[in-house]
């Protein structure tokens, strides 16, 4: 589990994962927004044995301590998630309404896009809820405007994920958050 430095009084803004093939001396680094809750580690093949460590980073950029090392073997059963959607934006054209625009992800396996919302200026993706059914799409498709209505006034955060076409869809890491305030 990644936690903030115990002496830190500021909220966590992001986290960082360092990773490498077991037996290699050089660490690679992958950042992730705290709100996303996930980091993609590109460049590995099935069967690669990895060593991973993570740490939290405060809003002022102060890093916490690295976690204990974890190991993972990239398995044939590890899913190939689609790339996340792109160009996420939102507007609030009237009281209680958010209009979301997004372009589906660039991966060939992209079949749909799911919109998520959470209430609060610092809400994390883990607290977000799905909005409606996934929007069917192919890859790199500007999707129709998605409207969320009957919202209370206040700040909201919007995310979107790509889904593949499997019976139990594999979801990409989220794109976002897009912060918006509803009047």
Tab-separated table of N, CA and C in Angstrom, residues 11-14 33-37 116-129 154-159 174-180:
chain	number	residue	atom	x	y	z
A	11	UNK	N	-2.140	17.013	1.099
A	11	UNK	CA	-2.760	15.849	0.458
A	11	UNK	C	-1.857	15.237	-0.616
A	12	UNK	N	-2.135	13.979	-0.919
A	12	UNK	CA	-1.419	13.283	-1.980
A	12	UNK	C	-1.947	13.785	-3.321
A	13	UNK	N	-1.042	14.178	-4.210
A	13	UNK	CA	-1.428	14.642	-5.545
A	13	UNK	C	-1.200	13.561	-6.586
A	14	UNK	N	-0.166	12.761	-6.365
A	14	UNK	CA	0.165	11.740	-7.355
A	14	UNK	C	0.928	10.617	-6.676
A	33	UNK	N	-1.593	9.929	-11.549
A	33	UNK	CA	-2.393	10.852	-10.740
A	33	UNK	C	-3.039	10.068	-9.605
A	34	UNK	N	-3.072	10.646	-8.436
A	34	UNK	CA	-3.692	9.968	-7.295
A	34	UNK	C	-5.143	9.630	-7.600
A	35	UNK	N	-5.816	10.495	-8.346
A	35	UNK	CA	-7.222	10.269	-8.667
A	35	UNK	C	-7.425	9.099	-9.610
A	36	UNK	N	-6.421	8.741	-10.398
A	36	UNK	CA	-6.565	7.646	-11.357
A	36	UNK	C	-6.515	6.288	-10.661
A	37	UNK	N	-5.644	6.155	-9.665
A	37	UNK	CA	-5.552	4.903	-8.932
A	37	UNK	C	-4.859	3.783	-9.688
A	116	UNK	N	-17.500	8.294	-15.931
A	116	UNK	CA	-17.602	8.227	-14.473
A	116	UNK	C	-17.675	9.642	-13.912
A	117	UNK	N	-18.328	9.773	-12.743
A	117	UNK	CA	-18.406	11.059	-12.056
A	117	UNK	C	-18.267	10.845	-10.551
A	118	UNK	N	-17.654	11.825	-9.896
A	118	UNK	CA	-17.568	11.842	-8.435
A	118	UNK	C	-17.805	13.276	-7.969
A	119	UNK	N	-18.427	13.425	-6.838
A	119	UNK	CA	-18.708	14.733	-6.259
A	119	UNK	C	-17.556	15.136	-5.351
A	120	UNK	N	-17.110	16.400	-5.503
A	120	UNK	CA	-16.055	16.919	-4.644
A	120	UNK	C	-14.821	17.297	-5.429
A	121	UNK	N	-14.192	18.392	-5.022
A	121	UNK	CA	-13.041	18.933	-5.744
A	121	UNK	C	-11.811	18.039	-5.662
A	122	UNK	N	-11.723	17.174	-4.653
A	122	UNK	CA	-10.546	16.313	-4.524
A	122	UNK	C	-10.934	14.837	-4.544
A	123	UNK	N	-12.109	14.521	-5.075
A	123	UNK	CA	-12.578	13.140	-5.115
A	123	UNK	C	-11.627	12.274	-5.938
A	124	UNK	N	-11.467	11.038	-5.517
A	124	UNK	CA	-10.614	10.084	-6.212
A	124	UNK	C	-11.450	9.214	-7.146
A	125	UNK	N	-10.795	8.644	-8.153
A	125	UNK	CA	-11.495	7.771	-9.088
A	125	UNK	C	-12.175	6.613	-8.367
A	126	UNK	N	-11.569	6.124	-7.304
A	126	UNK	CA	-12.148	5.007	-6.554
A	126	UNK	C	-13.545	5.324	-6.031
A	127	UNK	N	-13.877	6.599	-5.863
A	127	UNK	CA	-15.204	6.983	-5.364
A	127	UNK	C	-16.181	7.336	-6.484
A	128	UNK	N	-15.727	7.288	-7.717
A	128	UNK	CA	-16.571	7.673	-8.855
A	128	UNK	C	-17.586	6.582	-9.181
A	129	UNK	N	-18.704	7.000	-9.749
A	129	UNK	CA	-19.744	6.058	-10.169
A	129	UNK	C	-19.929	6.127	-11.680
A	154	UNK	N	-22.212	22.346	-7.018
A	154	UNK	CA	-20.940	22.028	-6.382
A	154	UNK	C	-19.912	21.518	-7.357
A	155	UNK	N	-18.718	21.186	-6.833
A	155	UNK	CA	-17.642	20.692	-7.695
A	155	UNK	C	-17.799	19.199	-7.984
A	156	UNK	N	-17.412	18.828	-9.189
A	156	UNK	CA	-17.449	17.433	-9.632
A	156	UNK	C	-16.163	17.114	-10.381
A	157	UNK	N	-15.879	15.825	-10.472
A	157	UNK	CA	-14.744	15.347	-11.265
A	157	UNK	C	-15.278	14.274	-12.229
A	158	UNK	N	-14.800	14.361	-13.469
A	158	UNK	CA	-15.244	13.456	-14.530
A	158	UNK	C	-14.040	12.640	-15.018
A	159	UNK	N	-14.268	11.365	-15.291
A	159	UNK	CA	-13.271	10.475	-15.891
A	159	UNK	C	-13.947	9.688	-17.008
A	174	UNK	N	-8.221	5.086	-16.236
A	174	UNK	CA	-9.068	6.240	-16.553
A	174	UNK	C	-8.270	7.423	-17.089
A	175	UNK	N	-8.914	8.200	-17.941
A	175	UNK	CA	-8.395	9.500	-18.331
A	175	UNK	C	-9.154	10.517	-17.478
A	176	UNK	N	-8.458	11.536	-17.021
A	176	UNK	CA	-9.070	12.529	-16.147
A	176	UNK	C	-8.255	12.630	-14.879
A	177	UNK	N	-8.738	13.340	-13.917
A	177	UNK	CA	-10.078	13.893	-13.872
A	177	UNK	C	-10.175	15.231	-14.606
A	178	UNK	N	-11.379	15.513	-15.052
A	178	UNK	CA	-11.721	16.840	-15.566
A	178	UNK	C	-12.570	17.462	-14.459
A	179	UNK	N	-12.111	18.578	-13.913
A	179	UNK	CA	-12.807	19.238	-12.811
A	179	UNK	C	-13.793	20.253	-13.341
A	180	UNK	N	-14.992	20.250	-12.784
A	180	UNK	CA	-16.035	21.180	-13.213
A	180	UNK	C	-16.938	21.496	-12.025
